[in-house]
Amino acid sequence: MRPAFANARVLQFQFRLARGLSIGPTALKHLWSAACGCGDVAVSREPTRTDEERSGHRYSLWAPPHRFDPAVVEDRLRATLEARFSKGGVMLFRLDSVPRVK
């Protein structure tokens, strides 16, 4: 289900954290904004099944379909998340089907 705030934004990345790790919406929004170089971003957190190995939430990162290089943003995002959490504690997914502005 698309959150209401996502009207002008598209889902760019999702990630999961190792069990017991968490990040709040304000910190996550700041981290995401810095990684993609855009202030017009949104974040969401959805609960997942309790029997899964990772944390109980899926974090989603939304932004307008900018021309930023997704590989560069992914590297920044991964480095920031891994600096904040221990290595191996982050499972990050780039959504390659994101429409890009040409």
GROMACS .gro file of C-alpha atoms in nm:
model
  102
    1MET     CA    1   0.000   0.000   0.000
    2ARG     CA    2   0.140   0.343  -0.099
    3PRO     CA    3   0.152   0.593   0.187
    4ALA     CA    4  -0.041   0.917   0.129
    5PHE     CA    5   0.281   1.121   0.130
    6ALA     CA    6   0.415   0.928  -0.169
    7ASN     CA    7   0.208   1.109  -0.433
    8ALA     CA    8   0.500   1.305  -0.584
    9ARG     CA    9   0.765   1.056  -0.472
   10VAL     CA   10   0.859   0.705  -0.572
   11LEU     CA   11   0.995   0.424  -0.362
   12GLN     CA   12   1.372   0.422  -0.417
   13PHE     CA   13   1.517   0.187  -0.152
   14GLN     CA   14   1.409  -0.050   0.120
   15PHE     CA   15   1.611  -0.203   0.400
   16ARG     CA   16   1.591  -0.429   0.702
   17LEU     CA   17   1.806  -0.421   1.014
   18ALA     CA   18   1.936  -0.708   1.223
   19ARG     CA   19   1.705  -0.811   1.503
   20GLY     CA   20   1.715  -0.569   1.794
   21LEU     CA   21   1.825  -0.269   1.582
   22SER     CA   22   1.597   0.023   1.501
   23ILE     CA   23   1.601   0.379   1.369
   24GLY     CA   24   1.341   0.647   1.431
   25PRO     CA   25   1.163   0.838   1.155
   26THR     CA   26   1.336   1.174   1.216
   27ALA     CA   27   1.687   1.024   1.211
   28LEU     CA   28   1.601   0.808   0.911
   29LYS     CA   29   1.460   1.101   0.714
   30HIS     CA   30   1.773   1.307   0.784
   31LEU     CA   31   2.000   1.017   0.685
   32TRP     CA   32   1.804   0.955   0.362
   33SER     CA   33   1.794   1.324   0.269
   34ALA     CA   34   2.171   1.353   0.313
   35ALA     CA   35   2.238   1.036   0.112
   36CYS     CA   36   2.029   1.138  -0.189
   37GLY     CA   37   2.096   1.513  -0.169
   38CYS     CA   38   1.728   1.602  -0.170
   39GLY     CA   39   1.511   1.758   0.098
   40ASP     CA   40   1.182   1.642  -0.056
   41VAL     CA   41   1.195   1.289   0.085
   42ALA     CA   42   0.977   1.065   0.296
   43VAL     CA   43   1.028   0.747   0.494
   44SER     CA   44   0.798   0.474   0.617
   45ARG     CA   45   0.819   0.168   0.838
   46GLU     CA   46   0.600  -0.140   0.799
   47PRO     CA   47   0.583  -0.437   1.033
   48THR     CA   48   0.695  -0.774   0.896
   49ARG     CA   49   0.635  -1.130   1.007
   50THR     CA   50   0.763  -1.206   1.355
   51ASP     CA   51   0.926  -1.534   1.245
   52GLU     CA   52   1.173  -1.361   1.009
   53GLU     CA   53   1.545  -1.340   1.092
   54ARG     CA   54   1.570  -0.963   1.053
   55SER     CA   55   1.402  -0.691   1.259
   56GLY     CA   56   1.028  -0.662   1.278
   57HIS     CA   57   1.013  -0.374   1.027
   58ARG     CA   58   1.078  -0.294   0.663
   59TYR     CA   59   1.201   0.063   0.613
   60SER     CA   60   1.112   0.233   0.283
   61LEU     CA   61   1.277   0.543   0.142
   62TRP     CA   62   1.082   0.769  -0.095
   63ALA     CA   63   1.201   1.059  -0.313
   64PRO     CA   64   1.102   1.235  -0.635
   65PRO     CA   65   1.229   1.062  -0.950
   66HIS     CA   66   1.549   1.271  -0.967
   67ARG     CA   67   1.840   1.225  -1.196
   68PHE     CA   68   2.072   1.123  -0.915
   69ASP     CA   69   2.288   0.823  -0.984
   70PRO     CA   70   2.125   0.539  -0.788
   71ALA     CA   71   2.456   0.355  -0.750
   72VAL     CA   72   2.622   0.661  -0.590
   73VAL     CA   73   2.326   0.716  -0.359
   74GLU     CA   74   2.322   0.347  -0.270
   75ASP     CA   75   2.692   0.363  -0.174
   76ARG     CA   76   2.633   0.670   0.045
   77LEU     CA   77   2.326   0.517   0.205
   78ARG     CA   78   2.497   0.185   0.271
   79ALA     CA   79   2.807   0.354   0.419
   80THR     CA   80   2.596   0.571   0.648
   81LEU     CA   81   2.378   0.282   0.765
   82GLU     CA   82   2.681   0.057   0.822
   83ALA     CA   83   2.856   0.333   1.018
   84ARG     CA   84   2.548   0.372   1.237
   85PHE     CA   85   2.491  -0.003   1.277
   86SER     CA   86   2.744  -0.286   1.286
   87LYS     CA   87   2.855  -0.441   0.958
   88GLY     CA   88   2.624  -0.721   0.858
   89GLY     CA   89   2.336  -0.559   1.042
   90VAL     CA   90   2.188  -0.393   0.732
   91MET     CA   91   2.011  -0.555   0.437
   92LEU     CA   92   1.960  -0.280   0.172
   93PHE     CA   93   1.765  -0.316  -0.153
   94ARG     CA   94   1.773  -0.071  -0.444
   95LEU     CA   95   1.451  -0.075  -0.643
   96ASP     CA   96   1.574  -0.071  -1.002
   97SER     CA   97   1.227  -0.027  -1.148
   98VAL     CA   98   1.219   0.334  -1.025
   99PRO     CA   99   1.131   0.570  -1.312
  100ARG     CA  100   1.411   0.816  -1.381
  101VAL     CA  101   1.387   1.167  -1.521
  102LYS     CA  102   1.594   1.199  -1.839
   0.00000   0.00000   0.00000
